[in-house]
Each structure stands twice: as C-alpha cells, then as structure tokens.
PDB file of C-alpha atoms and ligand atoms in Angstrom:
ATOM      1  CA  UNK A 476       0.000   0.000   0.000  1.00 92.00           C
ATOM      2  CA  UNK A 477       1.578   3.240  -1.169  1.00 97.00           C
ATOM      3  CA  UNK A 478       0.381   6.297   0.735  1.00 98.00           C
ATOM      4  CA  UNK A 479       0.375   9.924  -0.336  1.00 98.00           C
ATOM      5  CA  UNK A 480       3.416  10.475   1.894  1.00 98.00           C
ATOM      6  CA  UNK A 481       5.313   7.568   0.309  1.00 98.00           C
ATOM      7  CA  UNK A 482       4.592   9.085  -3.096  1.00 98.00           C
ATOM      8  CA  UNK A 483       5.647  12.595  -2.027  1.00 98.00           C
ATOM      9  CA  UNK A 484       8.903  11.210  -0.627  1.00 98.00           C
ATOM     10  CA  UNK A 485       9.746   9.864  -4.098  1.00 98.00           C
ATOM     11  CA  UNK A 486       9.267  13.248  -5.758  1.00 98.00           C
ATOM     12  CA  UNK A 487      11.723  16.113  -6.064  1.00 97.00           C
ATOM     13  CA  UNK A 488       9.514  18.337  -3.850  1.00 98.00           C
ATOM     14  CA  UNK A 489      11.209  20.108  -0.985  1.00 98.00           C
ATOM     15  CA  UNK A 490      10.097  19.067   2.544  1.00 97.00           C
ATOM     16  CA  UNK A 491       7.918  22.112   3.314  1.00 97.00           C
ATOM     17  CA  UNK A 492       6.083  21.673   0.008  1.00 98.00           C
ATOM     18  CA  UNK A 493       5.392  18.000   0.791  1.00 98.00           C
ATOM     19  CA  UNK A 494       4.067  19.045   4.204  1.00 98.00           C
ATOM     20  CA  UNK A 495       1.877  21.733   2.670  1.00 98.00           C
ATOM     21  CA  UNK A 496       0.407  19.318   0.109  1.00 98.00           C
ATOM     22  CA  UNK A 497      -0.393  16.785   2.838  1.00 98.00           C
ATOM     23  CA  UNK A 498      -1.838  19.418   5.140  1.00 98.00           C
ATOM     24  CA  UNK A 499      -4.218  20.615   2.418  1.00 98.00           C
ATOM     25  CA  UNK A 500      -5.148  17.128   1.180  1.00 98.00           C
ATOM     26  CA  UNK A 501      -6.176  15.985   4.660  1.00 98.00           C
ATOM     27  CA  UNK A 502      -8.490  18.967   5.132  1.00 98.00           C
ATOM     28  CA  UNK A 503     -10.849  16.819   3.067  1.00 98.00           C
ATOM     29  CA  UNK A 504     -11.674  15.006   6.329  1.00 98.00           C
ATOM     30  CA  UNK A 505     -13.078  18.011   8.240  1.00 98.00           C
ATOM     31  CA  UNK A 506     -14.612  19.408   5.041  1.00 98.00           C
ATOM     32  CA  UNK A 507     -16.480  16.136   4.431  1.00 97.00           C
ATOM     33  CA  UNK A 508     -17.586  16.119   8.062  1.00 96.00           C
ATOM     34  CA  UNK A 509     -18.992  19.633   7.629  1.00 95.00           C
ATOM     35  CA  UNK A 510     -21.402  18.646   4.819  1.00 94.00           C
ATOM     36  CA  UNK A 511     -24.150  17.497   7.170  1.00 93.00           C
ATOM     37  CA  UNK A 512     -24.417  20.804   9.054  1.00 91.00           C
ATOM     38  CA  UNK A 513     -23.958  23.027   5.981  1.00 90.00           C
ATOM     39  CA  UNK A 514     -26.588  21.885   3.508  1.00 88.00           C
ATOM     40  CA  UNK A 515     -28.258  25.200   2.763  1.00 84.00           C
ATOM     41  CA  UNK A 516     -27.393  28.545   1.225  1.00 78.00           C
ATOM     42  CA  UNK A 517     -25.833  31.143   3.514  1.00 73.00           C
ATOM     43  CA  UNK A 518     -27.928  34.203   2.498  1.00 76.00           C
ATOM     44  CA  UNK A 519     -24.728  35.952   1.393  1.00 78.00           C
ATOM     45  CA  UNK A 520     -23.081  36.552  -1.972  1.00 78.00           C
ATOM     46  CA  UNK A 521     -19.450  36.143  -2.935  1.00 76.00           C
ATOM     47  CA  UNK A 522     -17.424  38.777  -4.789  1.00 73.00           C
ATOM     48  CA  UNK A 523     -19.037  37.597  -8.051  1.00 72.00           C
ATOM     49  CA  UNK A 524     -22.566  38.291  -6.781  1.00 76.00           C
ATOM     50  CA  UNK A 525     -23.253  34.553  -6.616  1.00 78.00           C
ATOM     51  CA  UNK A 526     -25.207  33.021  -3.758  1.00 78.00           C
ATOM     52  CA  UNK A 527     -22.819  31.341  -1.306  1.00 81.00           C
ATOM     53  CA  UNK A 528     -23.577  27.902   0.027  1.00 82.00           C
ATOM     54  CA  UNK A 529     -22.954  27.568   3.759  1.00 90.00           C
ATOM     55  CA  UNK A 530     -20.319  24.943   2.936  1.00 94.00           C
ATOM     56  CA  UNK A 531     -18.520  27.347   0.529  1.00 92.00           C
ATOM     57  CA  UNK A 532     -18.043  29.734   3.434  1.00 93.00           C
ATOM     58  CA  UNK A 533     -17.186  27.023   5.931  1.00 96.00           C
ATOM     59  CA  UNK A 534     -14.540  25.430   3.720  1.00 97.00           C
ATOM     60  CA  UNK A 535     -13.096  28.838   2.828  1.00 97.00           C
ATOM     61  CA  UNK A 536     -12.756  29.938   6.460  1.00 97.00           C
ATOM     62  CA  UNK A 537     -11.463  26.547   7.514  1.00 98.00           C
ATOM     63  CA  UNK A 538      -8.694  26.302   4.905  1.00 98.00           C
ATOM     64  CA  UNK A 539      -7.655  29.942   5.402  1.00 98.00           C
ATOM     65  CA  UNK A 540      -7.349  29.443   9.148  1.00 98.00           C
ATOM     66  CA  UNK A 541      -5.432  26.142   8.866  1.00 98.00           C
ATOM     67  CA  UNK A 542      -3.009  27.565   6.285  1.00 98.00           C
ATOM     68  CA  UNK A 543      -2.626  30.817   8.224  1.00 98.00           C
ATOM     69  CA  UNK A 544      -1.682  28.928  11.380  1.00 98.00           C
ATOM     70  CA  UNK A 545       0.650  26.579   9.496  1.00 98.00           C
ATOM     71  CA  UNK A 546       3.139  29.335   8.607  1.00 98.00           C
ATOM     72  CA  UNK A 547       3.689  27.738   5.162  1.00 97.00           C
ATOM     73  CA  UNK A 548       1.953  30.337   3.010  1.00 98.00           C
ATOM     74  CA  UNK A 549       2.478  34.026   2.405  1.00 98.00           C
ATOM     75  CA  UNK A 550      -0.769  34.552   0.506  1.00 98.00           C
ATOM     76  CA  UNK A 551      -4.076  32.906  -0.397  1.00 98.00           C
ATOM     77  CA  UNK A 552      -6.314  33.913  -3.299  1.00 98.00           C
ATOM     78  CA  UNK A 553      -9.721  32.323  -2.748  1.00 97.00           C
ATOM     79  CA  UNK A 554     -12.817  32.395  -4.907  1.00 95.00           C
ATOM     80  CA  UNK A 555     -14.800  33.325  -1.805  1.00 93.00           C
ATOM     81  CA  UNK A 556     -12.635  36.353  -0.900  1.00 95.00           C
ATOM     82  CA  UNK A 557     -12.637  39.759  -2.615  1.00 93.00           C
ATOM     83  CA  UNK A 558      -8.982  40.355  -1.764  1.00 95.00           C
ATOM     84  CA  UNK A 559      -5.851  38.275  -1.440  1.00 97.00           C
ATOM     85  CA  UNK A 560      -5.416  37.120   2.176  1.00 98.00           C
ATOM     86  CA  UNK A 561      -1.813  37.743   3.240  1.00 98.00           C
ATOM     87  CA  UNK A 562       0.353  36.267   5.993  1.00 98.00           C
ATOM     88  CA  UNK A 563       3.491  38.461   5.922  1.00 96.00           C
ATOM     89  CA  UNK A 564       5.012  36.703   8.947  1.00 96.00           C
ATOM     90  CA  UNK A 565       4.821  33.226   7.451  1.00 98.00           C
ATOM     91  CA  UNK A 566       8.212  31.506   7.358  1.00 96.00           C
ATOM     92  CA  UNK A 567       7.243  29.485   4.286  1.00 96.00           C
ATOM     93  CA  UNK A 568       7.354  31.055   0.847  1.00 97.00           C
ATOM     94  CA  UNK A 569       4.339  29.673  -0.999  1.00 98.00           C
ATOM     95  CA  UNK A 570       1.062  31.104  -2.172  1.00 98.00           C
ATOM     96  CA  UNK A 571      -2.148  29.167  -2.617  1.00 98.00           C
ATOM     97  CA  UNK A 572      -5.030  29.714  -5.035  1.00 98.00           C
ATOM     98  CA  UNK A 573      -8.258  27.896  -4.281  1.00 98.00           C
ATOM     99  CA  UNK A 574     -11.884  27.247  -4.945  1.00 97.00           C
ATOM    100  CA  UNK A 575     -12.703  25.848  -1.487  1.00 97.00           C
ATOM    101  CA  UNK A 576     -15.927  24.175  -2.644  1.00 97.00           C
ATOM    102  CA  UNK A 577     -16.574  23.859  -6.362  1.00 97.00           C
ATOM    103  CA  UNK A 578     -20.001  22.834  -7.627  1.00 96.00           C
ATOM    104  CA  UNK A 579     -22.008  24.457  -4.820  1.00 92.00           C
ATOM    105  CA  UNK A 580     -25.435  23.821  -6.348  1.00 93.00           C
ATOM    106  CA  UNK A 581     -24.849  20.070  -5.983  1.00 96.00           C
ATOM    107  CA  UNK A 582     -24.234  20.098  -2.205  1.00 94.00           C
ATOM    108  CA  UNK A 583     -27.934  19.807  -1.397  1.00 92.00           C
ATOM    109  CA  UNK A 584     -28.473  16.951  -3.856  1.00 95.00           C
ATOM    110  CA  UNK A 585     -25.501  14.872  -2.690  1.00 96.00           C
ATOM    111  CA  UNK A 586     -23.687  14.768  -6.031  1.00 97.00           C
ATOM    112  CA  UNK A 587     -19.906  14.993  -6.317  1.00 98.00           C
ATOM    113  CA  UNK A 588     -18.253  18.340  -5.540  1.00 98.00           C
ATOM    114  CA  UNK A 589     -14.663  19.204  -4.740  1.00 98.00           C
ATOM    115  CA  UNK A 590     -11.922  21.550  -3.546  1.00 98.00           C
ATOM    116  CA  UNK A 591      -9.530  22.922  -6.197  1.00 98.00           C
ATOM    117  CA  UNK A 592      -6.033  24.040  -5.152  1.00 98.00           C
ATOM    118  CA  UNK A 593      -2.951  25.487  -6.847  1.00 98.00           C
ATOM    119  CA  UNK A 594       0.374  26.225  -5.137  1.00 98.00           C
ATOM    120  CA  UNK A 595       2.962  28.700  -6.423  1.00 98.00           C
ATOM    121  CA  UNK A 596       6.447  29.296  -5.095  1.00 98.00           C
ATOM    122  CA  UNK A 597       6.805  32.851  -3.733  1.00 97.00           C
ATOM    123  CA  UNK A 598       4.263  35.198  -2.234  1.00 96.00           C
ATOM    124  CA  UNK A 599       2.410  36.158  -5.437  1.00 97.00           C
ATOM    125  CA  UNK A 600      -0.683  34.086  -6.240  1.00 98.00           C
ATOM    126  CA  UNK A 601      -1.377  36.004  -9.470  1.00 98.00           C
ATOM    127  CA  UNK A 602       1.040  34.073 -11.670  1.00 98.00           C
ATOM    128  CA  UNK A 603       0.534  32.223 -14.944  1.00 98.00           C
ATOM    129  CA  UNK A 604      -0.908  28.733 -14.697  1.00 98.00           C
ATOM    130  CA  UNK A 605       2.179  27.264 -16.354  1.00 98.00           C
ATOM    131  CA  UNK A 606       4.228  28.446 -13.348  1.00 98.00           C
ATOM    132  CA  UNK A 607       2.268  26.404 -10.792  1.00 98.00           C
ATOM    133  CA  UNK A 608       4.421  24.167  -8.591  1.00 98.00           C
ATOM    134  CA  UNK A 609       1.475  21.968  -7.610  1.00 98.00           C
ATOM    135  CA  UNK A 610      -2.127  21.521  -8.732  1.00 98.00           C
ATOM    136  CA  UNK A 611      -4.569  19.247  -6.960  1.00 99.00           C
ATOM    137  CA  UNK A 612      -8.201  18.672  -6.184  1.00 99.00           C
ATOM    138  CA  UNK A 613     -10.067  16.704  -3.591  1.00 98.00           C
ATOM    139  CA  UNK A 614     -13.243  15.178  -5.022  1.00 98.00           C
ATOM    140  CA  UNK A 615     -16.014  14.351  -2.548  1.00 98.00           C
ATOM    141  CA  UNK A 616     -17.863  11.563  -4.327  1.00 98.00           C
ATOM    142  CA  UNK A 617     -18.657   8.020  -3.185  1.00 97.00           C
ATOM    143  CA  UNK A 618     -14.937   7.986  -2.325  1.00 98.00           C
ATOM    144  CA  UNK A 619     -12.797  10.954  -1.351  1.00 98.00           C
ATOM    145  CA  UNK A 620     -10.251  11.127  -4.160  1.00 98.00           C
ATOM    146  CA  UNK A 621      -7.203  13.352  -4.430  1.00 99.00           C
ATOM    147  CA  UNK A 622      -5.847  14.135  -7.912  1.00 99.00           C
ATOM    148  CA  UNK A 623      -2.347  15.597  -7.703  1.00 98.00           C
ATOM    149  CA  UNK A 624       0.456  16.800  -9.893  1.00 98.00           C
ATOM    150  CA  UNK A 625       3.767  18.244  -8.736  1.00 98.00           C
ATOM    151  CA  UNK A 626       4.740  18.784 -12.375  1.00 98.00           C
ATOM    152  CA  UNK A 627       5.747  15.178 -12.989  1.00 97.00           C
ATOM    153  CA  UNK A 628       2.566  13.397 -14.110  1.00 98.00           C
ATOM    154  CA  UNK A 629      -0.852  13.038 -12.528  1.00 98.00           C
ATOM    155  CA  UNK A 630      -1.513  10.623  -9.670  1.00 98.00           C
ATOM    156  CA  UNK A 631      -4.759   9.899  -7.850  1.00 98.00           C
ATOM    157  CA  UNK A 632      -5.206   8.714  -4.277  1.00 98.00           C
ATOM    158  CA  UNK A 633      -8.302   7.428  -2.489  1.00 98.00           C
ATOM    159  CA  UNK A 634      -8.964   7.823   1.210  1.00 98.00           C
ATOM    160  CA  UNK A 635      -9.187   4.464   2.960  1.00 98.00           C
ATOM    161  CA  UNK A 636     -11.234   3.566   6.050  1.00 97.00           C
ATOM    162  CA  UNK A 637      -8.356   4.685   8.287  1.00 97.00           C
ATOM    163  CA  UNK A 638      -8.403   8.176   6.782  1.00 98.00           C
ATOM    164  CA  UNK A 639      -5.169   7.703   4.807  1.00 98.00           C
ATOM    165  CA  UNK A 640      -4.770   8.604   1.134  1.00 98.00           C
ATOM    166  CA  UNK A 641      -3.528   5.531  -0.746  1.00 98.00           C
ATOM    167  CA  UNK A 642      -2.441   5.409  -4.374  1.00 98.00           C
ATOM    168  CA  UNK A 643      -5.297   4.732  -6.776  1.00 98.00           C
ATOM    169  CA  UNK A 644      -3.810   5.390 -10.237  1.00 98.00           C
ATOM    170  CA  UNK A 645      -0.360   6.468 -11.301  1.00 98.00           C
ATOM    171  CA  UNK A 646       0.829   8.590 -14.187  1.00 98.00           C
ATOM    172  CA  UNK A 647      -2.633   9.062 -15.650  1.00 98.00           C
ATOM    173  CA  UNK A 648      -2.859   9.735 -19.386  1.00 98.00           C
ATOM    174  CA  UNK A 649      -6.072  11.314 -20.605  1.00 98.00           C
ATOM    175  CA  UNK A 650      -7.421   9.372 -23.599  1.00 98.00           C
ATOM    176  CA  UNK A 651      -8.890  10.959 -26.749  1.00 97.00           C
ATOM    177  CA  UNK A 652     -12.475  10.273 -25.628  1.00 96.00           C
ATOM    178  CA  UNK A 653     -15.835  11.620 -26.798  1.00 96.00           C
ATOM    179  CA  UNK A 654     -17.623  12.921 -23.710  1.00 98.00           C
ATOM    180  CA  UNK A 655     -18.637  16.558 -23.910  1.00 98.00           C
ATOM    181  CA  UNK A 656     -20.404  19.025 -21.643  1.00 98.00           C
ATOM    182  CA  UNK A 657     -20.987  22.741 -21.886  1.00 98.00           C
ATOM    183  CA  UNK A 658     -22.167  25.421 -19.509  1.00 98.00           C
ATOM    184  CA  UNK A 659     -24.181  28.446 -20.575  1.00 97.00           C
ATOM    185  CA  UNK A 660     -27.634  28.493 -22.141  1.00 97.00           C
ATOM    186  CA  UNK A 661     -27.774  27.069 -25.662  1.00 96.00           C
ATOM    187  CA  UNK A 662     -29.618  30.130 -26.989  1.00 97.00           C
ATOM    188  CA  UNK A 663     -26.803  32.356 -25.674  1.00 97.00           C
ATOM    189  CA  UNK A 664     -23.919  30.399 -27.212  1.00 98.00           C
ATOM    190  CA  UNK A 665     -21.875  32.238 -29.825  1.00 97.00           C
ATOM    191  CA  UNK A 666     -21.674  30.785 -33.393  1.00 97.00           C
ATOM    192  CA  UNK A 667     -18.171  29.286 -32.999  1.00 97.00           C
ATOM    193  CA  UNK A 668     -19.207  27.457 -29.840  1.00 98.00           C
ATOM    194  CA  UNK A 669     -22.449  26.240 -31.439  1.00 98.00           C
ATOM    195  CA  UNK A 670     -20.390  24.817 -34.331  1.00 97.00           C
ATOM    196  CA  UNK A 671     -18.053  23.089 -31.890  1.00 98.00           C
ATOM    197  CA  UNK A 672     -20.889  21.449 -29.936  1.00 98.00           C
ATOM    198  CA  UNK A 673     -22.520  20.339 -33.214  1.00 98.00           C
ATOM    199  CA  UNK A 674     -19.192  18.777 -34.164  1.00 97.00           C
ATOM    200  CA  UNK A 675     -19.064  16.900 -30.827  1.00 98.00           C
ATOM    201  CA  UNK A 676     -22.624  15.651 -31.375  1.00 97.00           C
ATOM    202  CA  UNK A 677     -22.021  14.647 -34.999  1.00 97.00           C
ATOM    203  CA  UNK A 678     -18.900  12.705 -34.114  1.00 95.00           C
ATOM    204  CA  UNK A 679     -20.851  10.493 -31.701  1.00 96.00           C
ATOM    205  CA  UNK A 680     -20.012  12.361 -28.495  1.00 97.00           C
ATOM    206  CA  UNK A 681     -22.001  11.678 -25.334  1.00 97.00           C
ATOM    207  CA  UNK A 682     -23.279  14.572 -23.218  1.00 98.00           C
ATOM    208  CA  UNK A 683     -22.009  14.706 -19.635  1.00 97.00           C
ATOM    209  CA  UNK A 684     -22.541  17.867 -17.546  1.00 98.00           C
ATOM    210  CA  UNK A 685     -23.313  17.758 -13.825  1.00 98.00           C
ATOM    211  CA  UNK A 686     -22.869  21.371 -12.659  1.00 97.00           C
ATOM    212  CA  UNK A 687     -19.589  20.679 -10.857  1.00 98.00           C
ATOM    213  CA  UNK A 688     -16.485  21.587 -12.846  1.00 98.00           C
ATOM    214  CA  UNK A 689     -14.199  19.440 -10.726  1.00 98.00           C
ATOM    215  CA  UNK A 690     -16.430  16.353 -10.961  1.00 98.00           C
ATOM    216  CA  UNK A 691     -17.025  16.808 -14.682  1.00 98.00           C
ATOM    217  CA  UNK A 692     -13.309  17.285 -15.257  1.00 98.00           C
ATOM    218  CA  UNK A 693     -12.504  14.122 -13.295  1.00 98.00           C
ATOM    219  CA  UNK A 694     -14.712  12.224 -15.709  1.00 98.00           C
ATOM    220  CA  UNK A 695     -12.931  13.786 -18.685  1.00 98.00           C
ATOM    221  CA  UNK A 696      -9.559  12.933 -17.128  1.00 98.00           C
ATOM    222  CA  UNK A 697     -10.655   9.306 -16.940  1.00 98.00           C
ATOM    223  CA  UNK A 698     -12.556   8.804 -20.215  1.00 98.00           C
ATOM    224  CA  UNK A 699     -11.417  11.723 -22.392  1.00 98.00           C
ATOM    225  CA  UNK A 700     -13.502  14.396 -24.092  1.00 98.00           C
ATOM    226  CA  UNK A 701     -14.136  18.033 -23.266  1.00 98.00           C
ATOM    227  CA  UNK A 702     -15.648  20.206 -20.554  1.00 98.00           C
ATOM    228  CA  UNK A 703     -16.417  23.748 -21.604  1.00 98.00           C
ATOM    229  CA  UNK A 704     -17.842  26.898 -20.140  1.00 98.00           C
ATOM    230  CA  UNK A 705     -17.858  29.280 -23.107  1.00 98.00           C
ATOM    231  CA  UNK A 706     -18.198  32.979 -23.747  1.00 97.00           C
ATOM    232  CA  UNK A 707     -21.910  33.731 -24.135  1.00 97.00           C
ATOM    233  CA  UNK A 708     -23.948  36.644 -25.504  1.00 97.00           C
ATOM    234  CA  UNK A 709     -23.295  39.657 -23.261  1.00 95.00           C
ATOM    235  CA  UNK A 710     -20.611  37.788 -21.268  1.00 96.00           C
ATOM    236  CA  UNK A 711     -17.521  37.378 -23.445  1.00 96.00           C
ATOM    237  CA  UNK A 712     -15.522  36.410 -20.362  1.00 96.00           C
ATOM    238  CA  UNK A 713     -17.748  33.410 -19.569  1.00 97.00           C
ATOM    239  CA  UNK A 714     -18.305  32.362 -15.957  1.00 96.00           C
ATOM    240  CA  UNK A 715     -15.323  30.464 -14.602  1.00 97.00           C
ATOM    241  CA  UNK A 716     -12.250  31.969 -13.015  1.00 97.00           C
ATOM    242  CA  UNK A 717      -8.758  31.727 -14.416  1.00 98.00           C
ATOM    243  CA  UNK A 718      -6.929  31.832 -11.068  1.00 98.00           C
ATOM    244  CA  UNK A 719      -8.936  29.476  -8.840  1.00 97.00           C
ATOM    245  CA  UNK A 720     -10.419  27.042 -11.372  1.00 98.00           C
ATOM    246  CA  UNK A 721      -8.953  27.216 -14.872  1.00 98.00           C
ATOM    247  CA  UNK A 722      -5.272  27.229 -13.996  1.00 98.00           C
ATOM    248  CA  UNK A 723      -5.109  24.367 -11.451  1.00 98.00           C
ATOM    249  CA  UNK A 724      -7.409  22.131 -13.522  1.00 98.00           C
ATOM    250  CA  UNK A 725      -5.572  23.072 -16.722  1.00 98.00           C
ATOM    251  CA  UNK A 726      -2.196  22.255 -15.185  1.00 98.00           C
ATOM    252  CA  UNK A 727      -3.497  18.795 -14.269  1.00 99.00           C
ATOM    253  CA  UNK A 728      -4.997  18.337 -17.755  1.00 98.00           C
ATOM    254  CA  UNK A 729      -1.702  19.202 -19.458  1.00 98.00           C
ATOM    255  CA  UNK A 730       0.277  16.963 -17.124  1.00 98.00           C
ATOM    256  CA  UNK A 731      -2.033  14.130 -18.218  1.00 98.00           C
ATOM    257  CA  UNK A 732      -1.392  14.873 -21.914  1.00 98.00           C
ATOM    258  CA  UNK A 733      -4.553  16.948 -22.382  1.00 98.00           C
ATOM    259  CA  UNK A 734      -4.987  20.654 -23.081  1.00 98.00           C
ATOM    260  CA  UNK A 735      -6.804  23.761 -21.868  1.00 98.00           C
ATOM    261  CA  UNK A 736      -7.749  26.813 -23.892  1.00 98.00           C
ATOM    262  CA  UNK A 737      -9.873  29.931 -23.691  1.00 98.00           C
ATOM    263  CA  UNK A 738     -10.912  29.126 -27.267  1.00 97.00           C
ATOM    264  CA  UNK A 739      -7.992  30.992 -28.811  1.00 97.00           C
ATOM    265  CA  UNK A 740      -4.886  30.269 -26.734  1.00 97.00           C
ATOM    266  CA  UNK A 741      -3.391  28.027 -24.064  1.00 98.00           C
ATOM    267  CA  UNK A 742      -5.011  29.198 -20.833  1.00 98.00           C
ATOM    268  CA  UNK A 743      -1.876  28.542 -18.795  1.00 98.00           C
ATOM    269  CA  UNK A 744       0.043  31.276 -20.661  1.00 98.00           C
ATOM    270  CA  UNK A 745      -2.335  34.071 -19.571  1.00 98.00           C
ATOM    271  CA  UNK A 746      -1.114  36.388 -16.805  1.00 98.00           C
ATOM    272  CA  UNK A 747      -4.071  37.042 -14.459  1.00 97.00           C
ATOM    273  CA  UNK A 748      -5.055  40.710 -14.300  1.00 88.00           C
ATOM    274  CA  UNK A 749      -6.834  40.367 -10.936  1.00 95.00           C
ATOM    275  CA  UNK A 750      -7.972  37.592  -8.598  1.00 95.00           C
ATOM    276  CA  UNK A 751     -11.457  37.464 -10.149  1.00 93.00           C
ATOM    277  CA  UNK A 752     -10.228  37.300 -13.767  1.00 96.00           C
ATOM    278  CA  UNK A 753     -12.849  35.266 -15.648  1.00 96.00           C
ATOM    279  CA  UNK A 754     -12.305  33.354 -18.834  1.00 98.00           C
ATOM    280  CA  UNK A 755     -14.026  30.994 -21.250  1.00 98.00           C
ATOM    281  CA  UNK A 756     -12.671  27.479 -20.682  1.00 98.00           C
ATOM    282  CA  UNK A 757     -12.239  24.435 -22.926  1.00 98.00           C
ATOM    283  CA  UNK A 758     -10.408  21.610 -21.193  1.00 98.00           C
ATOM    284  CA  UNK A 759      -9.918  17.997 -22.159  1.00 98.00           C
ATOM    285  CA  UNK A 760      -8.298  15.712 -24.699  1.00 98.00           C
ATOM    286  CA  UNK A 761      -5.704  17.449 -26.858  1.00 98.00           C
ATOM    287  CA  UNK A 762      -7.276  16.903 -30.292  1.00 98.00           C
ATOM    288  CA  UNK A 763     -10.738  18.011 -29.156  1.00 98.00           C
ATOM    289  CA  UNK A 764      -9.307  21.223 -27.752  1.00 98.00           C
ATOM    290  CA  UNK A 765      -7.599  21.810 -31.124  1.00 98.00           C
ATOM    291  CA  UNK A 766     -10.983  21.412 -32.862  1.00 97.00           C
ATOM    292  CA  UNK A 767     -12.580  23.818 -30.366  1.00 98.00           C
ATOM    293  CA  UNK A 768      -9.913  26.396 -31.195  1.00 98.00           C
ATOM    294  CA  UNK A 769     -10.392  25.976 -34.943  1.00 96.00           C
ATOM    295  CA  UNK A 770     -14.197  26.385 -34.579  1.00 97.00           C
ATOM    296  CA  UNK A 771     -13.655  29.578 -32.572  1.00 94.00           C
ATOM    297  CA  UNK A 772     -11.312  30.990 -35.260  1.00 90.00           C
ATOM    298  CA  UNK A 773     -13.894  30.655 -38.058  1.00 78.00           C
TER     299      UNK A 773
HETATM  300  P1  FDP B1212     -20.762  26.606  -8.928  1.00 64.74           P
HETATM  301  O1  FDP B1212     -21.079  28.013  -9.351  1.00 64.74           O
HETATM  302  O2  FDP B1212     -21.986  25.827  -8.501  1.00 64.74           O
HETATM  303  O3  FDP B1212     -19.625  26.511  -7.939  1.00 64.74           O
HETATM  304  O4  FDP B1212     -17.373  27.234 -10.592  1.00 64.74           O
HETATM  305  C1  FDP B1212     -18.567  27.473 -10.948  1.00 64.74           C
HETATM  306  C2  FDP B1212     -19.468  26.299 -11.266  1.00 64.74           C
HETATM  307  O5  FDP B1212     -20.256  25.838 -10.227  1.00 64.74           O
HETATM  308  C3  FDP B1212     -18.761  25.046 -11.847  1.00 64.74           C
HETATM  309  O6  FDP B1212     -18.337  24.148 -10.869  1.00 64.74           O
HETATM  310  C4  FDP B1212     -19.830  24.472 -12.738  1.00 64.74           C
HETATM  311  O7  FDP B1212     -19.334  23.667 -13.783  1.00 64.74           O
HETATM  312  C5  FDP B1212     -20.538  25.698 -13.239  1.00 64.74           C
HETATM  313  O8  FDP B1212     -20.257  26.761 -12.330  1.00 64.74           O
HETATM  314  C6  FDP B1212     -22.016  25.516 -13.295  1.00 64.74           C
HETATM  315  O9  FDP B1212     -22.601  26.653 -13.820  1.00 64.74           O
HETATM  316  P2  FDP B1212     -24.057  26.618 -14.473  1.00 64.74           P
HETATM  317  O10 FDP B1212     -25.003  26.431 -13.326  1.00 64.74           O
HETATM  318  O11 FDP B1212     -24.203  27.928 -15.148  1.00 64.74           O
HETATM  319  O12 FDP B1212     -24.097  25.454 -15.412  1.00 64.74           O
END
C-alpha cells in the first residue's frame, strides 16, 4: 500500500512543500464532516454576486485558518474572498489559489463536488498557470479522491477507512475520448461554440454535464472528451475563473497529456489581471481542444 506520503517522498519536492500538500489534502476530512451541518445557502453573496452555500463559506474559512496557522503560506487567493489574504510573517514562501468548494449547487443533492487548489512558489498568487508548482483537487464523491500533480505526471489517491490517502492510479494519461459538456444556455452560445458542440454531437459524443467543474473534469480525465464553459452573448468572459479554477485544472490536464484553452490560446500562458479574472474554458483531450480552437477561429 503506497500512501500519499510515500509518493511525495519519491518526488523532487522540498520538505515544506510535501508538508503543505499533505496538510491541504487531509483537510478533506473536516470538510467532508462539515457537509451534514452546511446543507443550505448562507444568504450571502461572494465577490461575483453569486449566492454562497454555507459549505462554501465554511470550507473557505477553515482552509484559510489552517493555512494561516501553518506558517507555510504568504498569501491565499480564494474564490470566496474579494482580496488576497496575506500572511506576511509566514516563514514558508508559498502562495495558494483555491476554490474551497466547487459545484455548490450540488451540495444539497448529494452529487460529487470538490476543492480545487494550486500552489505557487513565492508570495504572489497572481502568476501564470504554467508556473504552478502543484495543482490538486479533492473530489467528494462516493470515495474521497485526491488528484495531484507536482509537475511530474498526474496521480490519484483514495482515502481508505483509516483516513489515509492511498495510491489509486499512477501517471494518468487522458485518452482521446468523446464525452462533452458545456455550460451556458444554448440560446446564448456564440456561433463558434455552437459549431463546436454540433461537431461533438455529430462525431458520436455523449453529453455529460453535472454542474460541478471538478467532478465533470474528473470524468474527462478518466474517459477523455471536453468540458467547456464558453463565452456567451453579453458575457464574453464566460463564468469560470482563471486563477482558482482554470489554472489548477488546466495544469493537471496538461500533465495528463490533455490541453486547456480559452478558445484561442493556451489558458496557462495568460497572466491574471486580478484575482477574479474570468475566462471561457475548454479543457480535455488534446485533439478536441484543437478542434474547439479551430471552430472559434472561423
Ligand atoms: P458553482 O457556481 O456551482 O460553484 O465554478 C462554478 C461552477 O459551479 C462550476 O463548478 C460548474 O461547472 C458551473 O459553475 C455551473 O454553472 P451553471 O449552473 O451555469 O451550469
């Protein structure tokens, strides 16, 4: 049985980074425990004007307080915070970007949701996705699964009955599959995106879209295909966020041989302008992302 720690000890990561990864991964235990008491909406809105689920707020506060006390991180950019949270006295020199609870609308219906995390070296969380040191997510489904890359392939771990992450799959390669799912209302899609979805349908693609980016991406990582949240009429920037969602998931996709694009360029090459930088997202198997880009160009 190979544990997360055994795996980390085989990587080139420095000790404090290994400790930080483990610390974050095991917050899945208290977060999962908090589901039962945080099933409703919180009557507040986040910086994007979106209703916050009670669990969004709980997970956000919890991770910020654990990381603040740990001394590992100089800064945290969270989807639930308007501003970057800074810890100038931290002895560690990392910054964390996070969506503490992705897929909020599915909490009340007990479908899979997750926590998305990126770690950069240095105190600036507004870096390009390609400069991430670590990208990971914890997926709260029938099992608690951790997907992790430290820039040397993608590995998944499942939590066993003793609360230990054990290796599930190593060096995952995303196949050229045919699943597809798109956010946004069909009657608001722009022509290039409509053409792309028609192409997916005509080539025998199967529709898969749950309302949780992290869960839908995990399916794409396993079977191949594409998840997209496009630009729509009146919202050329789409819905998802570059810093907290696009970059960590895109880094994992690329490490698994897949690709991520905003429809015109590799998402990981974009320098974020601000924490709440939004972007259209196409992520999945490499060839499908190439077809998405060529549809967008026409
Ligand atoms: P949510 O707002 O519920 O956290 O990140 C935003 C996100 O969910 C993604 O997880 C999900 O794929 C998408 O938005 C769902 O948006 P729609 O309800 O517009 O489909």
